[in-house]
Amino acid sequence: MSVETPDIADIRADSVGDFYFPENHVYDAGYGLSEKTIDYICDVKNDPDWVREFRKKALKVFEEKPMPTHWATTDLNNIKFEEFRYYLAGDRKAKRSWDDVPEEVKKTFERLGIPEQERKFLAGVEAQYDSEAAYSNVKKVVEEQGVIFMNSTEALQQHPEIFRKWFGKVIPTGDNKFSALNSAVFSGGSFIYIPPGVKVKHPLQAYFRINSEQFGQFERTLIIADEGAEVMYMEGCTAPKFETATLHSAVVELVAMKGAKIQYVTVQNWSSNVFNLVTKRGIAHEDAEVRWIDCNIGSRLTMKYPGVVMKGRRARGEVISIALANTGQHQDTGAKMIHAADETTSNVISKSISIGKGRATYRGLVHIPKHLKGCKNNTECDALLINSSSRTDTYPAINVRGNEHATQHEASVSQVSAEQIFYMQQRGLSEAEAMSLSVNGFINDLVREFPMEYSVELKRLIDLEMEGSVG
Amino acid sequence: MSVAAPIAEPEMEKPSSPPLSSAPTELTPDFSKLEDAPEWFQSRARAAWEEFQALPMPGLRDEHWRYSQSKNLSLDGLHLAGETTEAEKQAAMEGSKGLSHVAARLIFLNDRLIHSQTDGLEHGVVVLPFAEALRTHGDVLQQYLMKRKADLGSEKFAALHLAHVRAGAVVLAPKNAVLKAPIEIFHWVSGVNSLVFPHTLIVAGDHAQVTVLDHHASLRDEVAQSVAVADFVAGNGSHITYVNSQELADSARALHISSTTVARDAQVKALQLQLGASFARSESVSDLAGEGSRSDMLGVSLPFSSQIVDMRTLQNHLAPRTYSDLLYKNALYDKTRTIFSGLINVADGAHYTDAYQKCRNLLNSADSEAVSMPGLEINADQVKCSHGATSAPISEDELFYLKARGIPDQESRQLIAIGFVEDVISRLGHEELIESLDRRIEEKFARQAA
C-alpha cells in the first residue's frame, strides 16, 4: 500500500523520527499471520528447511500462548495481530556503500543525523529499513580482525555453523508469546561474531526504523564474543507516527564466552503508536561480562526486560536503564539477573521519568538458586514524577537461596525539588529550562555510561520531551 | 512462562482448580444455628458461603500467590473444629499464661469461648465475644464487620471465614477512652484436621487508645488450620496497637487476613509474629484514609525445619499527608522459605505521602530461601516513597566479635538473630508486650536447640 506524503516542510517535528517517506516494497506478505505467511517469508528469503520448520513450530507456540495480562497491562489486548503485515522488503540485498542506498532512505537517516555520527564514530553500520538492511559497511580494520558483522539473513546462509549453534539457545522460542512471534516471522537484525582475543575498538552500530503503516518489524540479533573478545554494539530506533498501532517485536541474544565482554547500547525513540515488545538476554560464561545500556523514550507500550544468565564462575551482568514516559506512553521495563554459577555478580541501575500522564514501570527479577556460593546483586531504581497525573510503578522480585550470598534492592520515588527549581530561576533560567536541567541532572550519572554521541542525542531528546510539560 | 519471569519458579502447581461447587460437606455451615443472629448477618453469612463455592482456589496465574501455592491451605480432609473435653479446656487455660497485667483476657478453644476476664476494662471500653457482640452491638458489627474486601489473594478463604465466623473478640473503645493495659486474646485449636475461624474486630473511637495481643496456638502437634480475620478501624486521632502472635504447632497451617482503616491523625501499629505452622500466610492491608494518618506495619518470622512463611502487604495511601512505614524481618533456618510481597499504593491526589517499606532476610542455612517482592504504585507526584530489600547471611565480623569474647558459635548466632529481629519488636513501644514476644522468640530457639 502507499501512504500519502506530505511536503517535508509541512511536517511538525514533534519528536525525532516523527515523519515518514513513501513506501516502495518489492515484497509484501500481506496482512495477518498464518502458515502461508511463513511459507512466503521462507520462499522470499530462501530459508533452509530447518528454518522453515523452526518458524512453523514457533507459530504454533505463539498461537497457543496466552497474553501475559495476568501480570502485564491489559493494553496488550488491543494488539490486533491479524491487522499487521509481517514481511515487507524494499531491497533484499544489503547495500555495500552509501551511494547505493535509495534516496528516500538516505533522507530519513539524514533527518536522524546518522551519516554524521557514522563518519565520526562508527566502525560498521547496519541500518535496517523495514525488514532488511538497507546499508551495511564494515570497516576494513574490523574485517581484518576476523570480525563477522552482517545482517541475520546473510549470516544464516553464510555462517550456518556458528549461527545455528547459538540461534534460539539464549532465548528459546517458548520463552514468551512475543519471542515465539519473533521466532515465527523474524527478518533482518544483526549477526556479529568476534573471534577469540579480538577487542573491537569502535562501537558497531545499526539503526532500525519502521516506515509502513500497520507493519510489524521482527529483527533478530545474535552477537557472539568468543574467548577474551570485547565488543560494543549500538542500536537506535525511531518510528514515524501513524494513526494505527505499529508492532515491533525483536529478539536479541548475546553470548559472551570465557573472559569476553559485550556491551549492548540502545537508544530508542519510538512514536506513541508503537507497541514495542522486546526480549533481550545474554549468557555470560566464566569471567565474562554482559552489559545492557538501555534508554527507552516514546512508544505506546514498551515491554523490555534485558537479562543476563551468569553461567560461568565470576561472570558479571549489568543493566543500566533510563526510561522516559510521556502522555499516552507506558514504559514497562526492567531487568532479569539469573545467577547460575558461584561468585557471580549483577548490578541493576534503573531511572525513570514520568511526564504528563505517562507511566513508567520497573519490573525486575533476581534469581539466585541453591548450592551456589558468593553471589552478589545490587539493584537501584529511582523514579521521578514531573506532573500530578504522572504514574510510576516498581515490581521487583528477588529470590535468594542459601546463606552465602548478598542481595540488596532499593527504590525511591520523588519529584523535582521545588527549591532546586527556585534556585535556578533565581539565576535567570526559565522554569522549563530549570526543569530540564534538573531532569538531566537526575539521569546524568547514567547518561555518562552511554557513548558520547548518544549522550548528546539523549539530552536533546529529553529536552524535546520536556517541552510543554511545565508552566 | 511470562515475559517477566523467564526462569521456572520453584514448586509450580497445577493450573487453577475448578470452582468448588461441591465444597466438602464437612464444611457446609449449619445456618439453623444463626436463628438468633440479626437478619443482616444471616444473609451475609449465606451470601459468603455462595461466594466461597463460586470462587476458584487461587492458581498459577494469580499474582498474589506468586512463588507460593494455595494448595498449602487445601481444605481437603478438614472439618469444623468440634467439641473438646474438660482436660483440653484445662490445658488451654494453663497454656494461656500471657501478660501479667491485662485489661481483659478472652480464651477460645475450637472457636468456643472458655474463659472471659474483663475486670480491668475502664473508660467505657468493651471487649465482647463475637456471638454476644452480634446480640448487643449488632449495629456496630453491621457497620464494620469485614467491610474491607480481602484483595491480596485469599478472597475465597475470607468468604469461608464469614460463612463460619462464630467466635472471636470484638473490642470497642469509645471516644477519648485511653486504655493503658493491653487486651489479650487466645485462640486455641485442638483435634486432627480441625478448622477454626478466629475473628478480631477493633473499633477505636476518636482519640481512643487501645492495645490488643492475639495468640493463635495449638494444644498438640497435629494437622489443623486456622483461617483468621482481623479488622481495625481507627477513628480520628486514635491509636491502635495490635500484635498477631502465631504460635501454632509445626504441623498446623495458618492464614491471617487483616485490614486497617486509619482516619485523620490516627495511628495504627500492627505486628505479625510468625513462629509456628508448616505454612503461615498473612495478608495485611492498611488504608490510610484520613489526612495525617500513620500506619506502622511490622513483621517478624523465625522459620525452622521446613516451614514456609508467606507475607503479603498493602500500604494504601488514599488521602494527602499520610505516613506509612513497613519493616519485615525474617531469620531463616534449615530448609525454610519466606515470601514477602508488599505494595505501596499512592492513589491519585494523595499528595505529600511519605511511605517506606523494608524487608530484610537473614539466611542462616544453605537450603533456606527468601523471596522479596517490594512494590510501588505511585499516582501522585508530591510524594516521598522508597523501599528496600536485603538478603544476606550473618556478618562474619559480628560473629568474630562475639566469639572473641568467649561466646560459643551457636550462642553467638542466636544472639545476632535475636538482635536482628529485636529492632522490629522494639518499635511496639510497649515494654510488657516486647518482653512477652521476646520470651516467645527465646522459647522457640530453645525448642529448636533441644
mmCIF file of C-alpha atoms in Angstrom, chain A residues 99-387:
data_model
loop_
_atom_site.group_PDB
_atom_site.id
_atom_site.type_symbol
_atom_site.label_atom_id
_atom_site.label_comp_id
_atom_site.label_asym_id
_atom_site.label_seq_id
_atom_site.Cartn_x
_atom_site.Cartn_y
_atom_site.Cartn_z
ATOM 1 C CA ASP A 99 25.912 5.705 -2.767
ATOM 2 C CA ASP A 100 23.791 2.623 -3.405
ATOM 3 C CA VAL A 101 21.283 3.437 -0.692
ATOM 4 C CA PRO A 102 17.902 4.630 -2.009
ATOM 5 C CA GLU A 103 17.480 8.396 -1.802
ATOM 6 C CA GLU A 104 14.346 8.304 0.352
ATOM 7 C CA VAL A 105 16.073 6.108 2.917
ATOM 8 C CA LYS A 106 19.042 8.459 2.932
ATOM 9 C CA LYS A 107 16.732 11.379 3.655
ATOM 10 C CA THR A 108 15.269 9.565 6.593
ATOM 11 C CA PHE A 109 18.671 8.754 8.037
ATOM 12 C CA GLU A 110 19.911 12.256 7.402
ATOM 13 C CA ARG A 111 16.997 13.647 9.396
ATOM 14 C CA LEU A 112 18.125 11.403 12.233
ATOM 15 C CA GLY A 113 21.710 12.545 11.946
ATOM 16 C CA ILE A 114 23.063 9.098 11.226
ATOM 17 C CA PRO A 115 25.571 9.786 8.492
ATOM 18 C CA GLU A 116 27.308 12.403 10.583
ATOM 19 C CA GLN A 117 27.604 10.056 13.538
ATOM 20 C CA GLU A 118 28.788 7.338 11.230
ATOM 21 C CA ARG A 119 31.574 9.479 9.848
ATOM 22 C CA LYS A 120 32.735 10.428 13.286
ATOM 23 C CA PHE A 121 32.459 7.339 15.346
ATOM 24 C CA LEU A 122 31.311 4.211 13.719
ATOM 25 C CA ALA A 123 33.329 1.235 12.739
ATOM 26 C CA GLY A 124 30.477 -0.501 10.947
ATOM 27 C CA VAL A 125 26.913 0.455 10.153
ATOM 28 C CA GLU A 126 23.987 -1.854 9.685
ATOM 29 C CA ALA A 127 20.925 0.259 9.112
ATOM 30 C CA GLN A 128 17.666 -1.559 8.761
ATOM 31 C CA TYR A 129 14.880 -0.118 6.677
ATOM 32 C CA ASP A 130 11.775 -2.160 7.354
ATOM 33 C CA SER A 131 12.708 -5.837 7.333
ATOM 34 C CA GLU A 132 16.040 -5.729 5.575
ATOM 35 C CA ALA A 133 19.363 -3.999 5.980
ATOM 36 C CA ALA A 134 19.486 -1.039 3.635
ATOM 37 C CA TYR A 135 23.043 -0.218 4.288
ATOM 38 C CA SER A 136 25.992 -2.201 5.532
ATOM 39 C CA ASN A 137 29.550 -1.002 5.839
ATOM 40 C CA VAL A 138 32.151 -2.790 7.851
ATOM 41 C CA LYS A 139 35.468 -1.072 8.141
ATOM 42 C CA LYS A 140 38.440 -2.871 6.741
ATOM 43 C CA VAL A 141 40.172 -2.866 10.049
ATOM 44 C CA VAL A 142 37.279 -4.769 11.636
ATOM 45 C CA GLU A 143 37.171 -7.295 8.808
ATOM 46 C CA GLU A 144 40.894 -7.811 9.092
ATOM 47 C CA GLN A 145 40.459 -8.733 12.730
ATOM 48 C CA GLY A 146 38.206 -11.558 11.608
ATOM 49 C CA VAL A 147 35.031 -9.977 12.884
ATOM 50 C CA ILE A 148 31.852 -11.066 11.129
ATOM 51 C CA PHE A 149 29.252 -8.285 11.044
ATOM 52 C CA MET A 150 26.284 -8.741 8.756
ATOM 53 C CA ASN A 151 22.540 -8.962 8.837
ATOM 54 C CA SER A 152 20.976 -12.107 10.237
ATOM 55 C CA THR A 153 19.616 -13.216 6.865
ATOM 56 C CA GLU A 154 23.098 -13.205 5.338
ATOM 57 C CA ALA A 155 24.600 -14.880 8.388
ATOM 58 C CA LEU A 156 22.079 -17.680 8.215
ATOM 59 C CA GLN A 157 23.294 -18.509 4.722
ATOM 60 C CA GLN A 158 26.992 -17.678 5.006
ATOM 61 C CA HIS A 159 27.821 -18.872 8.533
ATOM 62 C CA PRO A 160 25.240 -21.531 9.393
ATOM 63 C CA GLU A 161 27.721 -23.442 11.582
ATOM 64 C CA ILE A 162 28.068 -20.539 14.068
ATOM 65 C CA PHE A 163 24.572 -19.160 13.617
ATOM 66 C CA ARG A 164 22.729 -22.405 14.210
ATOM 67 C CA LYS A 165 24.831 -23.297 17.246
ATOM 68 C CA TRP A 166 23.580 -20.293 19.211
ATOM 69 C CA PHE A 167 20.379 -19.258 17.461
ATOM 70 C CA GLY A 168 17.422 -19.641 19.840
ATOM 71 C CA LYS A 169 19.621 -21.062 22.595
ATOM 72 C CA VAL A 170 19.678 -17.988 24.835
ATOM 73 C CA ILE A 171 16.018 -17.170 24.266
ATOM 74 C CA PRO A 172 14.061 -20.303 23.415
ATOM 75 C CA THR A 173 11.022 -19.975 21.176
ATOM 76 C CA GLY A 174 8.649 -20.681 24.042
ATOM 77 C CA ASP A 175 10.207 -18.133 26.399
ATOM 78 C CA ASN A 176 7.199 -15.868 25.974
ATOM 79 C CA LYS A 177 4.454 -15.091 23.482
ATOM 80 C CA PHE A 178 6.419 -12.366 21.728
ATOM 81 C CA SER A 179 9.672 -14.294 21.404
ATOM 82 C CA ALA A 180 7.554 -17.011 19.771
ATOM 83 C CA LEU A 181 6.084 -14.420 17.397
ATOM 84 C CA ASN A 182 9.559 -13.188 16.522
ATOM 85 C CA SER A 183 10.800 -16.759 16.004
ATOM 86 C CA ALA A 184 7.987 -17.308 13.505
ATOM 87 C CA VAL A 185 8.493 -14.229 11.350
ATOM 88 C CA PHE A 186 11.973 -12.884 12.177
ATOM 89 C CA SER A 187 13.669 -10.930 9.457
ATOM 90 C CA GLY A 188 16.745 -8.759 9.492
ATOM 91 C CA GLY A 189 18.671 -7.727 12.564
ATOM 92 C CA SER A 190 22.387 -8.124 13.069
ATOM 93 C CA PHE A 191 24.757 -11.029 13.428
ATOM 94 C CA ILE A 192 28.156 -10.382 14.947
ATOM 95 C CA TYR A 193 30.927 -12.833 15.719
ATOM 96 C CA ILE A 194 34.122 -11.631 17.396
ATOM 97 C CA PRO A 195 36.986 -14.150 17.245
ATOM 98 C CA PRO A 196 38.956 -15.070 20.404
ATOM 99 C CA GLY A 197 41.003 -12.257 21.914
ATOM 100 C CA VAL A 198 39.798 -9.586 19.494
ATOM 101 C CA LYS A 199 38.874 -6.302 21.107
ATOM 102 C CA VAL A 200 36.838 -4.173 18.726
ATOM 103 C CA LYS A 201 37.867 -0.606 19.488
ATOM 104 C CA HIS A 202 34.979 1.175 17.794
ATOM 105 C CA PRO A 203 31.341 0.518 18.580
ATOM 106 C CA LEU A 204 29.400 -1.343 15.905
ATOM 107 C CA GLN A 205 26.080 0.212 15.120
ATOM 108 C CA ALA A 206 22.727 -0.465 13.489
ATOM 109 C CA TYR A 207 19.607 1.633 13.091
ATOM 110 C CA PHE A 208 16.133 0.258 12.769
ATOM 111 C CA ARG A 209 13.091 2.098 11.670
ATOM 112 C CA ILE A 210 9.545 1.360 10.766
ATOM 113 C CA ASN A 211 8.170 3.102 7.734
ATOM 114 C CA SER A 212 4.957 1.289 6.979
ATOM 115 C CA GLU A 213 1.569 1.681 8.467
ATOM 116 C CA GLN A 214 0.391 -1.400 10.386
ATOM 117 C CA PHE A 215 3.715 -3.043 9.846
ATOM 118 C CA GLY A 216 5.480 -5.158 12.426
ATOM 119 C CA GLN A 217 9.214 -5.373 12.496
ATOM 120 C CA PHE A 218 10.802 -8.505 13.840
ATOM 121 C CA GLU A 219 14.544 -8.191 13.715
ATOM 122 C CA ARG A 220 16.639 -10.867 15.340
ATOM 123 C CA THR A 221 20.102 -10.057 16.590
ATOM 124 C CA LEU A 222 22.735 -12.548 17.664
ATOM 125 C CA ILE A 223 26.108 -11.444 18.991
ATOM 126 C CA ILE A 224 28.833 -13.916 19.943
ATOM 127 C CA ALA A 225 32.015 -12.733 21.585
ATOM 128 C CA ASP A 226 34.473 -15.624 21.666
ATOM 129 C CA GLU A 227 37.010 -16.140 24.474
ATOM 130 C CA GLY A 228 38.550 -12.888 25.654
ATOM 131 C CA ALA A 229 36.874 -10.824 22.926
ATOM 132 C CA GLU A 230 35.313 -7.422 23.537
ATOM 133 C CA VAL A 231 32.655 -5.528 21.613
ATOM 134 C CA MET A 232 30.223 -2.679 21.994
ATOM 135 C CA TYR A 233 27.101 -2.718 19.865
ATOM 136 C CA MET A 234 24.773 0.247 19.482
ATOM 137 C CA GLU A 235 21.183 0.206 18.383
ATOM 138 C CA GLY A 236 18.824 3.109 17.844
ATOM 139 C CA CYS A 237 15.168 3.161 16.966
ATOM 140 C CA THR A 238 12.789 5.815 15.664
ATOM 141 C CA ALA A 239 9.431 5.469 14.028
ATOM 142 C CA PRO A 240 7.184 7.814 12.102
ATOM 143 C CA LYS A 241 3.739 8.382 13.551
ATOM 144 C CA PHE A 242 0.674 6.715 12.104
ATOM 145 C CA GLU A 243 -2.868 6.584 13.312
ATOM 146 C CA THR A 244 -2.969 2.837 13.757
ATOM 147 C CA ALA A 245 -0.742 0.894 16.119
ATOM 148 C CA THR A 246 2.534 -0.455 14.925
ATOM 149 C CA LEU A 247 4.170 -3.531 16.343
ATOM 150 C CA HIS A 248 7.848 -4.044 16.961
ATOM 151 C CA SER A 249 8.903 -7.330 18.486
ATOM 152 C CA ALA A 250 12.600 -8.067 18.458
ATOM 153 C CA VAL A 251 14.725 -10.800 19.951
ATOM 154 C CA VAL A 252 18.330 -10.101 20.890
ATOM 155 C CA GLU A 253 20.654 -12.891 22.036
ATOM 156 C CA LEU A 254 24.162 -12.278 23.342
ATOM 157 C CA VAL A 255 26.785 -14.910 24.054
ATOM 158 C CA ALA A 256 29.912 -13.884 25.959
ATOM 159 C CA MET A 257 32.369 -16.772 26.098
ATOM 160 C CA LYS A 258 35.061 -17.116 28.769
ATOM 161 C CA GLY A 259 36.531 -13.737 29.660
ATOM 162 C CA ALA A 260 34.608 -11.925 26.922
ATOM 163 C CA LYS A 261 32.852 -8.604 27.290
ATOM 164 C CA ILE A 262 29.757 -7.424 25.437
ATOM 165 C CA GLN A 263 28.132 -4.023 25.842
ATOM 166 C CA TYR A 264 24.794 -3.545 24.105
ATOM 167 C CA VAL A 265 23.600 0.046 23.925
ATOM 168 C CA THR A 266 20.089 1.012 22.877
ATOM 169 C CA VAL A 267 18.637 4.451 22.484
ATOM 170 C CA GLN A 268 15.046 4.039 21.447
ATOM 171 C CA ASN A 269 12.639 6.745 20.464
ATOM 172 C CA TRP A 270 9.502 5.205 19.032
ATOM 173 C CA SER A 271 6.437 7.263 18.249
ATOM 174 C CA SER A 272 3.458 6.981 20.576
ATOM 175 C CA ASN A 273 1.571 4.421 18.491
ATOM 176 C CA VAL A 274 4.164 1.654 18.601
ATOM 177 C CA PHE A 275 3.884 -1.499 20.674
ATOM 178 C CA ASN A 276 7.493 -2.320 21.410
ATOM 179 C CA LEU A 277 7.727 -5.821 22.873
ATOM 180 C CA VAL A 278 11.300 -6.960 23.009
ATOM 181 C CA THR A 279 13.091 -9.932 24.532
ATOM 182 C CA LYS A 280 16.788 -9.414 25.242
ATOM 183 C CA ARG A 281 19.046 -11.803 27.059
ATOM 184 C CA GLY A 282 22.733 -12.572 27.289
ATOM 185 C CA ILE A 283 24.697 -15.531 28.551
ATOM 186 C CA ALA A 284 27.939 -14.780 30.361
ATOM 187 C CA HIS A 285 30.394 -17.625 30.727
ATOM 188 C CA GLU A 286 33.328 -17.773 33.134
ATOM 189 C CA ASP A 287 34.816 -14.330 33.887
ATOM 190 C CA ALA A 288 32.692 -12.820 31.131
ATOM 191 C CA GLU A 289 30.650 -9.651 31.329
ATOM 192 C CA VAL A 290 27.404 -8.650 29.653
ATOM 193 C CA ARG A 291 26.192 -5.066 29.982
ATOM 194 C CA TRP A 292 22.873 -3.759 28.714
ATOM 195 C CA ILE A 293 22.686 0.001 28.469
ATOM 196 C CA ASP A 294 19.150 0.879 27.591
ATOM 197 C CA CYS A 295 17.283 4.109 27.026
ATOM 198 C CA ASN A 296 13.580 3.949 26.244
ATOM 199 C CA ILE A 297 11.760 7.025 25.009
ATOM 200 C CA GLY A 298 8.373 7.077 23.308
ATOM 201 C CA SER A 299 6.149 4.167 22.170
ATOM 202 C CA ARG A 300 2.613 3.447 23.328
ATOM 203 C CA LEU A 301 3.828 0.443 25.277
ATOM 204 C CA THR A 302 7.353 -0.824 25.694
ATOM 205 C CA MET A 303 7.903 -4.140 27.424
ATOM 206 C CA LYS A 304 11.561 -4.907 27.697
ATOM 207 C CA TYR A 305 13.482 -6.653 30.465
ATOM 208 C CA PRO A 306 17.090 -7.196 29.399
ATOM 209 C CA GLY A 307 18.501 -10.212 31.171
ATOM 210 C CA VAL A 308 21.817 -11.861 31.889
ATOM 211 C CA VAL A 309 22.262 -15.526 32.692
ATOM 212 C CA MET A 310 25.561 -15.745 34.576
ATOM 213 C CA LYS A 311 26.515 -19.263 33.634
ATOM 214 C CA GLY A 312 30.216 -19.278 34.411
ATOM 215 C CA ARG A 313 32.115 -18.604 37.595
ATOM 216 C CA ARG A 314 32.813 -14.948 38.342
ATOM 217 C CA ALA A 315 30.596 -13.818 35.459
ATOM 218 C CA ARG A 316 29.145 -10.324 35.676
ATOM 219 C CA GLY A 317 25.849 -8.903 34.499
ATOM 220 C CA GLU A 318 24.740 -5.313 34.414
ATOM 221 C CA VAL A 319 21.694 -3.365 33.282
ATOM 222 C CA ILE A 320 21.799 0.407 33.135
ATOM 223 C CA SER A 321 18.404 1.685 32.150
ATOM 224 C CA ILE A 322 16.705 5.022 31.541
ATOM 225 C CA ALA A 323 13.001 5.276 30.746
ATOM 226 C CA LEU A 324 11.054 8.377 29.861
ATOM 227 C CA ALA A 325 7.259 8.097 29.654
ATOM 228 C CA ASN A 326 5.173 10.957 28.346
ATOM 229 C CA THR A 327 1.395 11.212 27.987
ATOM 230 C CA GLY A 328 -0.031 8.166 26.223
ATOM 231 C CA GLN A 329 3.114 6.170 26.821
ATOM 232 C CA HIS A 330 3.829 3.274 29.131
ATOM 233 C CA GLN A 331 7.421 2.226 29.658
ATOM 234 C CA ASP A 332 7.315 -1.221 31.247
ATOM 235 C CA THR A 333 10.984 -2.009 31.513
ATOM 236 C CA GLY A 334 13.357 -3.673 33.926
ATOM 237 C CA ALA A 335 15.969 -6.370 34.233
ATOM 238 C CA LYS A 336 16.450 -10.053 34.902
ATOM 239 C CA MET A 337 19.544 -11.353 36.598
ATOM 240 C CA ILE A 338 19.837 -15.116 36.679
ATOM 241 C CA HIS A 339 22.800 -16.331 38.719
ATOM 242 C CA ALA A 340 23.759 -19.835 37.640
ATOM 243 C CA ALA A 341 27.331 -20.126 38.930
ATOM 244 C CA ASP A 342 29.423 -19.312 42.001
ATOM 245 C CA GLU A 343 30.791 -15.831 42.667
ATOM 246 C CA THR A 344 28.665 -14.173 40.021
ATOM 247 C CA THR A 345 27.761 -10.527 40.454
ATOM 248 C CA SER A 346 24.995 -8.453 38.980
ATOM 249 C CA ASN A 347 24.104 -4.803 39.107
ATOM 250 C CA VAL A 348 20.914 -3.072 38.010
ATOM 251 C CA ILE A 349 20.521 0.684 37.960
ATOM 252 C CA SER A 350 17.249 1.958 36.608
ATOM 253 C CA LYS A 351 15.967 5.512 36.431
ATOM 254 C CA SER A 352 12.627 6.577 35.071
ATOM 255 C CA ILE A 353 10.911 9.890 34.416
ATOM 256 C CA SER A 354 7.143 10.201 34.060
ATOM 257 C CA ILE A 355 5.775 13.316 32.361
ATOM 258 C CA GLY A 356 2.132 14.383 31.918
ATOM 259 C CA LYS A 357 0.034 11.238 32.086
ATOM 260 C CA GLY A 358 2.962 8.970 31.268
ATOM 261 C CA ARG A 359 3.530 5.739 33.169
ATOM 262 C CA ALA A 360 6.900 4.165 33.901
ATOM 263 C CA THR A 361 7.128 0.685 35.369
ATOM 264 C CA TYR A 362 10.166 -1.178 36.639
ATOM 265 C CA ARG A 363 9.811 -4.942 36.690
ATOM 266 C CA GLY A 364 12.782 -6.956 37.857
ATOM 267 C CA LEU A 365 13.843 -10.461 38.657
ATOM 268 C CA VAL A 366 16.926 -11.560 40.584
ATOM 269 C CA HIS A 367 17.280 -15.308 40.904
ATOM 270 C CA ILE A 368 19.994 -16.997 42.966
ATOM 271 C CA PRO A 369 19.279 -20.733 43.197
ATOM 272 C CA LYS A 370 20.589 -23.028 45.929
ATOM 273 C CA HIS A 371 24.012 -24.673 46.094
ATOM 274 C CA LEU A 372 25.732 -21.557 44.774
ATOM 275 C CA LYS A 373 28.271 -19.545 46.719
ATOM 276 C CA GLY A 374 29.337 -15.939 46.848
ATOM 277 C CA CYS A 375 26.751 -14.366 44.536
ATOM 278 C CA LYS A 376 26.000 -10.684 44.822
ATOM 279 C CA ASN A 377 23.310 -8.454 43.417
ATOM 280 C CA ASN A 378 22.686 -4.757 43.747
ATOM 281 C CA THR A 379 19.551 -3.129 42.358
ATOM 282 C CA GLU A 380 18.700 0.568 42.453
ATOM 283 C CA CYS A 381 15.521 2.031 40.995
ATOM 284 C CA ASP A 382 14.786 5.715 41.096
ATOM 285 C CA ALA A 383 11.681 7.315 39.658
ATOM 286 C CA LEU A 384 10.985 10.969 39.038
ATOM 287 C CA LEU A 385 7.427 12.280 38.669
ATOM 288 C CA ILE A 386 7.002 15.566 36.830
ATOM 289 C CA ASN A 387 3.237 16.186 36.878
#
